[in-house]
Tab-separated table of C-alpha atoms in Angstrom:
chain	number	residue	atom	x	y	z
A	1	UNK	CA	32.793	-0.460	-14.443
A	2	UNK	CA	31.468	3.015	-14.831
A	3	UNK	CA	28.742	4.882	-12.237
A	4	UNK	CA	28.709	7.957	-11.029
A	5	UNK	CA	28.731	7.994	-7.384
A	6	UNK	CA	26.073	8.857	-5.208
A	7	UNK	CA	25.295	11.832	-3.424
A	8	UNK	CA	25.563	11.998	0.030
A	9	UNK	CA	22.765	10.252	1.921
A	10	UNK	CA	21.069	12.525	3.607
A	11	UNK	CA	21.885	11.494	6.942
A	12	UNK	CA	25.502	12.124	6.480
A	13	UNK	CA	24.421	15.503	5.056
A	14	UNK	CA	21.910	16.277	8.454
A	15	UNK	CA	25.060	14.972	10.755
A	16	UNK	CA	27.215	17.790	9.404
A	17	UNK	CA	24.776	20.452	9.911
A	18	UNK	CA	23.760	19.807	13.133
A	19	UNK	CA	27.595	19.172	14.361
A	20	UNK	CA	28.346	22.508	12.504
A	21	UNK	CA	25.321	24.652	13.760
A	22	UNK	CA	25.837	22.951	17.620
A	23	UNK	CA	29.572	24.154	17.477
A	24	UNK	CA	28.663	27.837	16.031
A	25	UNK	CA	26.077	28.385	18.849
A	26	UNK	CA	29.236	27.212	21.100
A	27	UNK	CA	26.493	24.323	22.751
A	28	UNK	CA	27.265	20.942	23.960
A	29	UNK	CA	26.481	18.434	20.918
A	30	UNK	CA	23.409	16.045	22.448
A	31	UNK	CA	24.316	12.546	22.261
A	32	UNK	CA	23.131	11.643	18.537
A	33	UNK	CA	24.976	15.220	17.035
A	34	UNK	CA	28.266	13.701	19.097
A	35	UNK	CA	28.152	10.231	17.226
A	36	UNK	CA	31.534	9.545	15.410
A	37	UNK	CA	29.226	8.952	12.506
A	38	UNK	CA	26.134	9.584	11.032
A	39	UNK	CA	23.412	6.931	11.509
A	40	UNK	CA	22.036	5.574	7.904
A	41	UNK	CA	19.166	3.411	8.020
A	42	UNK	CA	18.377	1.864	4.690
A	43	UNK	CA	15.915	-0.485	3.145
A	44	UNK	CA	17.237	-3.597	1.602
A	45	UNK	CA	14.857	-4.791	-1.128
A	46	UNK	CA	14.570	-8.719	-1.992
A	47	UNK	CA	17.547	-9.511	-3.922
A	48	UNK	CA	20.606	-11.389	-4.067
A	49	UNK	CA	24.328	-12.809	-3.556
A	50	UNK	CA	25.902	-14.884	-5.933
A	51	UNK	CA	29.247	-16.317	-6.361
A	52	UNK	CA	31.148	-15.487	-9.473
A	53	UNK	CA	30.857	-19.498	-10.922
A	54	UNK	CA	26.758	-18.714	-10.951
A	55	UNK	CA	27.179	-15.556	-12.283
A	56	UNK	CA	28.918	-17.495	-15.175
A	57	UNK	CA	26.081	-20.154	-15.249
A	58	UNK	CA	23.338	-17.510	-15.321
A	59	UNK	CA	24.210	-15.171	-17.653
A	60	UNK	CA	27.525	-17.012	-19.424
A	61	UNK	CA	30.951	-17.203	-19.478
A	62	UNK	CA	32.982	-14.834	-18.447
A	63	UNK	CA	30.387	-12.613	-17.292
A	64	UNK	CA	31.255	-9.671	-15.108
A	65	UNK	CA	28.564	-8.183	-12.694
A	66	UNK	CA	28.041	-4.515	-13.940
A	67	UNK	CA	27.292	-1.191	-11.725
A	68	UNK	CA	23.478	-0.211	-11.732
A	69	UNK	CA	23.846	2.067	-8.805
A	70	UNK	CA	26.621	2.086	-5.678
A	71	UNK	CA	25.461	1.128	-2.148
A	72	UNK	CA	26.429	3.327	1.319
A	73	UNK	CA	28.796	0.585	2.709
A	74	UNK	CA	32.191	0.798	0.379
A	75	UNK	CA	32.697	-0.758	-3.269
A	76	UNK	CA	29.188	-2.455	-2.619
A	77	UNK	CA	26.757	-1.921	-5.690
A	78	UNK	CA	23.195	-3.126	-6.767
A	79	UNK	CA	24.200	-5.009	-10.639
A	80	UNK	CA	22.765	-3.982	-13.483
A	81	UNK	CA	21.399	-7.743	-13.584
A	82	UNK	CA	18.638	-9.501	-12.322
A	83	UNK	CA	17.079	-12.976	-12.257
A	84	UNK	CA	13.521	-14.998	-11.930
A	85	UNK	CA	13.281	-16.796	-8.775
A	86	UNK	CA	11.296	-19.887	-9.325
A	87	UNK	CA	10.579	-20.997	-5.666
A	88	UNK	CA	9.785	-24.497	-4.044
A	89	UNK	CA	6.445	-24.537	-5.119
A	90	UNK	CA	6.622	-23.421	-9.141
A	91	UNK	CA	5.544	-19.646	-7.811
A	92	UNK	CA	7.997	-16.922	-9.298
A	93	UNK	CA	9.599	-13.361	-8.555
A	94	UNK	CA	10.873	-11.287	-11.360
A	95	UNK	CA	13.176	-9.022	-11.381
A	96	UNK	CA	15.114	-10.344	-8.290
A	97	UNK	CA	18.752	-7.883	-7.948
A	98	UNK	CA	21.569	-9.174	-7.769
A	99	UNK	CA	24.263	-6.868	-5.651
A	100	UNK	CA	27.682	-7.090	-6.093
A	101	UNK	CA	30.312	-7.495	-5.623
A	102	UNK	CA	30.439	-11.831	-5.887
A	103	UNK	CA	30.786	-13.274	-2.596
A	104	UNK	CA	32.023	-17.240	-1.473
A	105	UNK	CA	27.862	-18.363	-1.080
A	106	UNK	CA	24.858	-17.908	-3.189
A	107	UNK	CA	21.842	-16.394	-0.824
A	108	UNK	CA	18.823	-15.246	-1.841
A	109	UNK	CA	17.284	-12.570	1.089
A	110	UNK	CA	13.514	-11.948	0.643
A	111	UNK	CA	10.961	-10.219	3.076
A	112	UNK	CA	8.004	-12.540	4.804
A	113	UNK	CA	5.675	-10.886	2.562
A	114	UNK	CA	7.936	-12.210	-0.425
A	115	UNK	CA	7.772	-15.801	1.472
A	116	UNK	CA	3.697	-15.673	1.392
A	117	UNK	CA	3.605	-15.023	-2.289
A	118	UNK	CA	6.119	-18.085	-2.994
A	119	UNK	CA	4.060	-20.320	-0.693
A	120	UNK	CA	7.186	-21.108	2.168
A	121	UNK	CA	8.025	-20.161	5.099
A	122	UNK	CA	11.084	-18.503	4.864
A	123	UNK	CA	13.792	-19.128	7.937
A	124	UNK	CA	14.932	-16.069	9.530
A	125	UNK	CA	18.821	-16.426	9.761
A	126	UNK	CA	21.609	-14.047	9.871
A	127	UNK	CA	23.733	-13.086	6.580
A	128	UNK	CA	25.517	-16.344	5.943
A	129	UNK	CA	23.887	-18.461	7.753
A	130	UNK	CA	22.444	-20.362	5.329
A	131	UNK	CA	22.407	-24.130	6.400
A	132	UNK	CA	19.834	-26.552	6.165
A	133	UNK	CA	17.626	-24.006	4.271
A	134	UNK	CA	15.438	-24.320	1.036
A	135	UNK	CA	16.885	-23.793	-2.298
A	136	UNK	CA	14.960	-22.207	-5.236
A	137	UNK	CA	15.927	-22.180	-9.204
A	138	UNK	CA	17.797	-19.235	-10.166
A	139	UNK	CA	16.576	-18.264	-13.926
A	140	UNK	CA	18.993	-15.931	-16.128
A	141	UNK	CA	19.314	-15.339	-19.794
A	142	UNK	CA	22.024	-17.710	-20.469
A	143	UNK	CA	20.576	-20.930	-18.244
A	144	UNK	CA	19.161	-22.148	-14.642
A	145	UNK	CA	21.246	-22.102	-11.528
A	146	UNK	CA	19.695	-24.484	-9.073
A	147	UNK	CA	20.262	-22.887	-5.721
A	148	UNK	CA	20.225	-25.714	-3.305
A	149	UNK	CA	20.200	-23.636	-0.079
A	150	UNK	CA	20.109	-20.109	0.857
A	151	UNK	CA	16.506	-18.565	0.855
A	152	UNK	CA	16.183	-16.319	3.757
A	153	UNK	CA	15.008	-13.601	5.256
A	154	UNK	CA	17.889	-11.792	6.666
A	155	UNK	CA	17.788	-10.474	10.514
A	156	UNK	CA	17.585	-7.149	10.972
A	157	UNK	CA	21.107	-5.851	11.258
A	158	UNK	CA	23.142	-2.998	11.789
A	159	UNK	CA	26.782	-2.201	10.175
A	160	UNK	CA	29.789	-0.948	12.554
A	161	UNK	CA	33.056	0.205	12.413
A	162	UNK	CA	35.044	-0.466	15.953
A	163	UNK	CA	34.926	3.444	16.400
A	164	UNK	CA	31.096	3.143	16.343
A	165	UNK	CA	30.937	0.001	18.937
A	166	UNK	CA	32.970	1.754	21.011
A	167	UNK	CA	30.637	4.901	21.106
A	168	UNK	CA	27.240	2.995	21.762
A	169	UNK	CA	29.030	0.556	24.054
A	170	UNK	CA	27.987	-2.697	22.068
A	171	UNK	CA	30.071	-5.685	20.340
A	172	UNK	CA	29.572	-7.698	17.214
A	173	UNK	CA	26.727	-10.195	17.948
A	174	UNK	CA	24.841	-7.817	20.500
A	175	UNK	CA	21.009	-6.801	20.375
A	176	UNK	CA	20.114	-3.341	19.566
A	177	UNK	CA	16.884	-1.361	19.040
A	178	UNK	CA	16.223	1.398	16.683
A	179	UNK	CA	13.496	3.925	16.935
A	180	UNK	CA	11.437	5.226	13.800
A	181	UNK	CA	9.500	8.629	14.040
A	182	UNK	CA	6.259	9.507	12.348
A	183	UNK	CA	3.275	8.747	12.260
A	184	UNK	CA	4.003	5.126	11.674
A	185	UNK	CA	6.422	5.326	14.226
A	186	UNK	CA	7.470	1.738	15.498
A	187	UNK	CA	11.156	0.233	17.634
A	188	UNK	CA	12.345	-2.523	16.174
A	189	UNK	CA	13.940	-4.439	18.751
A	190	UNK	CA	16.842	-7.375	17.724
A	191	UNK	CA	18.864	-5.439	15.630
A	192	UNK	CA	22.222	-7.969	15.127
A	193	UNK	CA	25.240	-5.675	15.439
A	194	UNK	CA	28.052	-6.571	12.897
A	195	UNK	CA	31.203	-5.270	12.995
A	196	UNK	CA	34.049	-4.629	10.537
A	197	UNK	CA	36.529	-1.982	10.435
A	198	UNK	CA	35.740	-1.320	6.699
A	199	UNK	CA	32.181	-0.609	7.689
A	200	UNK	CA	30.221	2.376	7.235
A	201	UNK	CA	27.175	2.953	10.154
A	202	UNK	CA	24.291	1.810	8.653
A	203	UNK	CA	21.097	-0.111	9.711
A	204	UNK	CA	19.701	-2.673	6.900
A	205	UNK	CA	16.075	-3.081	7.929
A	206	UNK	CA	13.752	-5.337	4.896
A	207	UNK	CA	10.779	-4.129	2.867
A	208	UNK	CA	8.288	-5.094	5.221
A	209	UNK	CA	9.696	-3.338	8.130
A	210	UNK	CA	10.241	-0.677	6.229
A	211	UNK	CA	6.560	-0.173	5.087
A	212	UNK	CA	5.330	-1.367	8.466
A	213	UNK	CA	6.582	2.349	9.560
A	214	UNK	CA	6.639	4.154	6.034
A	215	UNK	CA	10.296	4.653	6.203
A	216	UNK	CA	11.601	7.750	4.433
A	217	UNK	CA	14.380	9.868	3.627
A	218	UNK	CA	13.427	12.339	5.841
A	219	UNK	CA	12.209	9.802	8.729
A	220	UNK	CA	14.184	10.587	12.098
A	221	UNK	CA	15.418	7.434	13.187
A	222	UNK	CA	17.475	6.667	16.559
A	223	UNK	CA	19.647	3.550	17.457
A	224	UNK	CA	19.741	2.692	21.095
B	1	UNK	CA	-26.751	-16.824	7.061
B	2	UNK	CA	-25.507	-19.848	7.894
B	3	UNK	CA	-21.626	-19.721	9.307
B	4	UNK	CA	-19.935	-21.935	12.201
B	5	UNK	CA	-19.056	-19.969	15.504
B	6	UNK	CA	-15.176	-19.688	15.227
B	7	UNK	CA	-13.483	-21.425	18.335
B	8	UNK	CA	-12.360	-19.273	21.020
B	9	UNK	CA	-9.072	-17.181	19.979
B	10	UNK	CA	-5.968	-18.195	21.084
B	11	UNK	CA	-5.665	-15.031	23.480
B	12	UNK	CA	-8.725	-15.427	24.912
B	13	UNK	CA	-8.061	-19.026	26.457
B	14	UNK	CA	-4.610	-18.038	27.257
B	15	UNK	CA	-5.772	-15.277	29.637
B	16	UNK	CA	-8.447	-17.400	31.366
B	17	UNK	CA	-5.868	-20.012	31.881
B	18	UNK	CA	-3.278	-17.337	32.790
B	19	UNK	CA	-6.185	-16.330	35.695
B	20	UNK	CA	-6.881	-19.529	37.416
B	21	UNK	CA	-3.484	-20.998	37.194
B	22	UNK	CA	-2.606	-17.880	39.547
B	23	UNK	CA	-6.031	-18.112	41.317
B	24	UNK	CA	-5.484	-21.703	42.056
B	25	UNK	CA	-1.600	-21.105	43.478
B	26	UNK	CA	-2.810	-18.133	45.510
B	27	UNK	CA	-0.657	-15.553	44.353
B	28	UNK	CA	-1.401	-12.060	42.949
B	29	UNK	CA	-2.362	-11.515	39.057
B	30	UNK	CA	0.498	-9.770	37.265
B	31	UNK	CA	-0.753	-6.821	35.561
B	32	UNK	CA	-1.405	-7.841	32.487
B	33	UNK	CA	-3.654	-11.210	33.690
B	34	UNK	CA	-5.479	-8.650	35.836
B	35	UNK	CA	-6.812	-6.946	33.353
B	36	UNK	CA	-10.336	-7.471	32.180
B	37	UNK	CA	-10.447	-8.374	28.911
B	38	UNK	CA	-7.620	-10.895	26.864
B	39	UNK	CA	-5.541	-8.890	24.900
B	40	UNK	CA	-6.294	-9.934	21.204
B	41	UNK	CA	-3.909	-8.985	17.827
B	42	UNK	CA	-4.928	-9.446	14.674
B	43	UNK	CA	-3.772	-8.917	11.283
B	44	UNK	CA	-5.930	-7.534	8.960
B	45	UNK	CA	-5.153	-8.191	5.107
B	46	UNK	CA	-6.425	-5.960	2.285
B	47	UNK	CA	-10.471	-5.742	2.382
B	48	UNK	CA	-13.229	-3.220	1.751
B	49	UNK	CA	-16.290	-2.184	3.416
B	50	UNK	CA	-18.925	-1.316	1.072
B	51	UNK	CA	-22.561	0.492	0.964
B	52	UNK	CA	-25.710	-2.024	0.119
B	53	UNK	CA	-25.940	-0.031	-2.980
B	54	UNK	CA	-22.565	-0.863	-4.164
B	55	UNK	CA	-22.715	-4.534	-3.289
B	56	UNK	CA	-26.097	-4.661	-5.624
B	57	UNK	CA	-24.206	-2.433	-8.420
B	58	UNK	CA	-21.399	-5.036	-8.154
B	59	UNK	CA	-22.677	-8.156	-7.303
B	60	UNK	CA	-26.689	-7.883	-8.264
B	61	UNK	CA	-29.876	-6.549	-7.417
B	62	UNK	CA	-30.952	-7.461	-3.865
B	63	UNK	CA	-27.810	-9.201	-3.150
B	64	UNK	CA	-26.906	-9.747	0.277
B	65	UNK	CA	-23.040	-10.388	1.612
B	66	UNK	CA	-22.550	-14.361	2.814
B	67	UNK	CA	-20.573	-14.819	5.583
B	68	UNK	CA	-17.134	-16.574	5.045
B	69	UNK	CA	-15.934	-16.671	8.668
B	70	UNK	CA	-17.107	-14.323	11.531
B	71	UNK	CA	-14.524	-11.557	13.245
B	72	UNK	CA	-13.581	-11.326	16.449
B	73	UNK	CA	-15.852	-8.174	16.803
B	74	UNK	CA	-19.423	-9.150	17.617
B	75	UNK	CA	-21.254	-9.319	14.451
B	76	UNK	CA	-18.357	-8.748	12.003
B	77	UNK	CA	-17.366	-11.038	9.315
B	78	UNK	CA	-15.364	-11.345	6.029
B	79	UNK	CA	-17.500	-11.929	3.518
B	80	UNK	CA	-17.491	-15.056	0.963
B	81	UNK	CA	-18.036	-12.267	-1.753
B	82	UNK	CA	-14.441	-10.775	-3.488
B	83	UNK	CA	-13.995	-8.533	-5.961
B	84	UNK	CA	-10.946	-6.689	-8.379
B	85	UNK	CA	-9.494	-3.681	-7.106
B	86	UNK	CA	-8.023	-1.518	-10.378
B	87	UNK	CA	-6.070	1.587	-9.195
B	88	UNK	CA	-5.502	4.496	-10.444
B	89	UNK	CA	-2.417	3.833	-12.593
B	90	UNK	CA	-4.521	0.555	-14.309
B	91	UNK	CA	-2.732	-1.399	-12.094
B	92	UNK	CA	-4.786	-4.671	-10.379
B	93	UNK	CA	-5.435	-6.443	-6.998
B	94	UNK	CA	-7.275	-9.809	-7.829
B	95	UNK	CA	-9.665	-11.665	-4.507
B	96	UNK	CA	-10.371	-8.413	-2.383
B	97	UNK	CA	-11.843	-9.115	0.470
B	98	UNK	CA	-15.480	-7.611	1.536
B	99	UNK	CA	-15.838	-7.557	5.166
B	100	UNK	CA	-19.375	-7.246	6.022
B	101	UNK	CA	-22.089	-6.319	7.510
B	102	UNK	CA	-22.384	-3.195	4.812
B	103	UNK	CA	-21.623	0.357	6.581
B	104	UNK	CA	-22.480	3.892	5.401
B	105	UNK	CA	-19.730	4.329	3.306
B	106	UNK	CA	-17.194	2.651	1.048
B	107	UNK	CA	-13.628	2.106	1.693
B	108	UNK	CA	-10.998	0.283	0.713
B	109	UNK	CA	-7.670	-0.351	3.231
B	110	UNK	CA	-4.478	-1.631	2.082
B	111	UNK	CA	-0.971	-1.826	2.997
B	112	UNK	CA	1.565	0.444	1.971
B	113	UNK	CA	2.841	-3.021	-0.043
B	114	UNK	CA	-0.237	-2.872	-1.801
B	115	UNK	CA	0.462	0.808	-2.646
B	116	UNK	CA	3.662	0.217	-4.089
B	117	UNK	CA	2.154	-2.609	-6.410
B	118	UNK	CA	-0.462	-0.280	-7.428
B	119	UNK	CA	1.954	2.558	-8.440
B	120	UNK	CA	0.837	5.433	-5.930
B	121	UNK	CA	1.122	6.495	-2.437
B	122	UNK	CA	-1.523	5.445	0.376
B	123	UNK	CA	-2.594	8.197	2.918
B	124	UNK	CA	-2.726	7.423	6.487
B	125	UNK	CA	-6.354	7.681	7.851
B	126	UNK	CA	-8.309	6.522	10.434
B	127	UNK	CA	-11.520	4.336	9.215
B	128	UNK	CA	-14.147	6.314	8.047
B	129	UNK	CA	-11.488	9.812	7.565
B	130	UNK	CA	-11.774	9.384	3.817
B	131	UNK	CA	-11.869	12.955	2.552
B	132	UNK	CA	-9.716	13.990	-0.097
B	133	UNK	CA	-8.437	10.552	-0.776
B	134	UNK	CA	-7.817	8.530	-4.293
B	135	UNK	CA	-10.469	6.187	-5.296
B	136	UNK	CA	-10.464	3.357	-7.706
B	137	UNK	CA	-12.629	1.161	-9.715
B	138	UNK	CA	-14.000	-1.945	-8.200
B	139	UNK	CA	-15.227	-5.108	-10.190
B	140	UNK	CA	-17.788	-7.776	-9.728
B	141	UNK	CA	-19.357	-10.285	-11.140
B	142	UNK	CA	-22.310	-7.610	-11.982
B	143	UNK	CA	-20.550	-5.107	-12.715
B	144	UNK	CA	-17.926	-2.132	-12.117
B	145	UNK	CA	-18.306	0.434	-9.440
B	146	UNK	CA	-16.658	3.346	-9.316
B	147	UNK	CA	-15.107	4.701	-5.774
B	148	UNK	CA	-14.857	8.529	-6.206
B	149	UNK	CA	-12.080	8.444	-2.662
B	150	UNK	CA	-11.671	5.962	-0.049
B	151	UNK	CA	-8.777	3.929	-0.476
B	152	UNK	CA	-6.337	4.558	2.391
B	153	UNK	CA	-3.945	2.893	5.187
B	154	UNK	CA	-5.702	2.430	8.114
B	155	UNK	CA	-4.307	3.686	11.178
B	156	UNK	CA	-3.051	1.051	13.620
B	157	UNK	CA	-5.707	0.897	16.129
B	158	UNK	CA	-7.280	-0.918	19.346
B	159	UNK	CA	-10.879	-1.279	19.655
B	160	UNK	CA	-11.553	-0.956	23.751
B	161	UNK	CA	-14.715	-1.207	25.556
B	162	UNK	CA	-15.154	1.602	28.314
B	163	UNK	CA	-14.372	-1.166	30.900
B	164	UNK	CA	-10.659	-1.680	29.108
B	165	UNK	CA	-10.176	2.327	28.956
B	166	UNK	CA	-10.440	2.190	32.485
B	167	UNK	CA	-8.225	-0.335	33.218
B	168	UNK	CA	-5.672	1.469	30.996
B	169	UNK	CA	-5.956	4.756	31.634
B	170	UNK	CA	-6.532	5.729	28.393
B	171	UNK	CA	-9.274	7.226	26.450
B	172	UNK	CA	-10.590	7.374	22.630
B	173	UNK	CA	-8.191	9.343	20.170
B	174	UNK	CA	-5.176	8.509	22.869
B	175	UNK	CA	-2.379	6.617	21.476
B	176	UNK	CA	-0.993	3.510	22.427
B	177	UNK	CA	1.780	1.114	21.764
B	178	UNK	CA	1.751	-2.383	21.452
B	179	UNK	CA	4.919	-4.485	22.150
B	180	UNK	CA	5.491	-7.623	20.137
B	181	UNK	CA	7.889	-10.198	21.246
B	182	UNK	CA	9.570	-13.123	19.370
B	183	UNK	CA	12.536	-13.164	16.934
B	184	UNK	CA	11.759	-10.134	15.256
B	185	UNK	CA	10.470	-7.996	18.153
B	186	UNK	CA	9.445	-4.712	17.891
B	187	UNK	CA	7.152	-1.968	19.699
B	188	UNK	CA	4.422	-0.660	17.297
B	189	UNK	CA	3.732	3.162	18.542
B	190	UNK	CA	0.905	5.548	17.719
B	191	UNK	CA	-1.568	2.883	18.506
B	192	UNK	CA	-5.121	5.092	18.313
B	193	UNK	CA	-7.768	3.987	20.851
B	194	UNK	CA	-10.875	3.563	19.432
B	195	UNK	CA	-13.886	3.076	21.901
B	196	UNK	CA	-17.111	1.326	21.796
B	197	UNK	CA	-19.536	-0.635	24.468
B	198	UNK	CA	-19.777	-3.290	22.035
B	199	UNK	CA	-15.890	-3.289	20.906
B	200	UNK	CA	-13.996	-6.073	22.437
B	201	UNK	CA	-10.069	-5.936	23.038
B	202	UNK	CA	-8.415	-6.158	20.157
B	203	UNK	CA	-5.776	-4.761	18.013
B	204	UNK	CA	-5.235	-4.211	14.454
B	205	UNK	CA	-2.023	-4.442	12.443
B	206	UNK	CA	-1.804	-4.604	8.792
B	207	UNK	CA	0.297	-6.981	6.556
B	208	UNK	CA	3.239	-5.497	6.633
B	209	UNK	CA	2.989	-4.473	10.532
B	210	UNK	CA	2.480	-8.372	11.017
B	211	UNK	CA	5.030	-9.371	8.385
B	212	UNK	CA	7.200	-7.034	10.099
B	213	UNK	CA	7.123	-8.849	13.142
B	214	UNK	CA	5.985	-12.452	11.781
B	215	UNK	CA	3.194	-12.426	14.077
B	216	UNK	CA	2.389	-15.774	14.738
B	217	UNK	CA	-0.933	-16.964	17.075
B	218	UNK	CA	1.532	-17.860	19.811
B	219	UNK	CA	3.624	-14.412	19.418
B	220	UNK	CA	3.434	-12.969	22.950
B	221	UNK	CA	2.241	-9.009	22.891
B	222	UNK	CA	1.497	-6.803	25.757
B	223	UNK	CA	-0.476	-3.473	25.484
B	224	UNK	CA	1.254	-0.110	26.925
């Protein structure tokens, strides 16, 4: 696997400067500057988790998932590969990504708009919790992969390391809220807090929500 | 014109129950009962608002806009009539919606989703602010009809009569924001009042405001 790695979101790159300019003028950081950690806020687009056995199904034996581009949280990448989606009711999306790397469960995480165009009503469940939901046909170049959970829309959710809980006061399962700035400007209340120690601070909001305020790189975004 | 009377919105009987259920146990209205008017939210898909002249260039000589159901504003209704929307990158939207009755100009207001699928970026603009916008080409069964600007993203709004103004303290151009509860709660900011004797309460999200939020009929919202 060969990729170049990313730049540095520009959040990361804002958190420096403003730590380094507060310190120069010899002023108290304010409260978002004194973070541990920068806050990312990034838009998930429909895609995918598969294990490595579908992987195998859908695009033949042997087949490794390769890099298309890295995500923020660590050795996390969008595949070169995608799928068709054939939903419940013979209505398709193309093009569906598949990140990487493979994980124990096959989910497929698509936005309520995504949900309308199938023709379902897609169950709004928390990464993993995937029982008792529809199924869909996976379609890749080397066969079908029927699915028979797993369609979801994921909550709203935002990555922590302990250092970060400890600095907002919060634990893994607890509610928080995140602000969005201009002129679509919006708080999205219900943000899941999930916590890991390999985890970098980052809020995964969907495509909907994310057009709903016109995120953008430059957006200023708060998490309270 | 011939169109059934839709049946009362869901808001609207809420409220009046909301008011003699307190009435009727003696006690005080909490604030938002007390208000005048039932706090309506909509979602408004795609649509366009066209000129007479444009519906006869598009749809025939003389031809009038049928009604397909009646708004919530007096008057107002989405027409039976759709047409093709081709953008500027020869990109299509199939079944767009004409709201009628015909205004004094045309316009055509998507969601940034839309934008996306069309391949270029939606301004932000009130209804009616269409200066210096893209266009597009429409299509009817008559024939094509050429929008020289007008196709924007509305800005979120509230239509108030004086009598709601008052009870809010607000007045046109202000901004408001609209909380939205459920399972995907959020607070939708920069809310612009727009203000009319004949308007009655309501609010207007977009697609993906409501997708956002899954805005449901029974999704409680309060106005702030």
């Amino acid at each position: 696997m060969v990729a170049i790695s990313p730049l540095p979101h520009r959040a990361v790159v804002e958190h420096m400067v403003r730590q380094s300019v507060y310190q120069r003028l010899g002023k108290p950081l304010p409260r978002p500057a004194a973070a541990p950690n920068p806050l990312v806020v990034n838009l998930s687009s429909r895609h995918c988790h598969l294990t490595q056995e579908s992987v195998e199904v859908l695009f033949g034996k042997g087949h490794q998932l390769t890099v298309h581009k890295w995500l923020y949280q660590e050795g996390q990448f969008a595949a070169k590969e995608t799928l068709t989606l054939i939903g419940p009711r013979s209505r398709v999306i193309s093009n569906l990504r598949i990140l990487g790397p493979c994980r124990s469960l096959n989910q497929v995480e698509l936005a309520y708009t995504d949900g309308i165009a199938l023709g379902f009503e897609l169950p709004l469940r928390s990464s993993g919790n995937i029982k008792g939901t529809l199924g869909c046909m996976l379609m890749g170049p080397a066969g079908f992969f029927e699915m028979t959970e797993g369609v979801i829309r994921a909550l709203r959710h935002v990555h922590m390391s302990p250092e970060d809980t400890a600095f907002y006061g919060v634990k893994g399962g607890d509610e928080m809220a995140l602000k969005i700035g201009g002129p679509c400007a919006l708080k999205l209340d219900k943000l899941l807090v999930r916590v890991d120690k390999s985890f970098k601070l980052e809020v995964h909001i969907d495509t909907d929500e994310g057009n709903a305020c016109n995120l953008q790189a430059d957006t200023p975004c708060e998490l309270i």
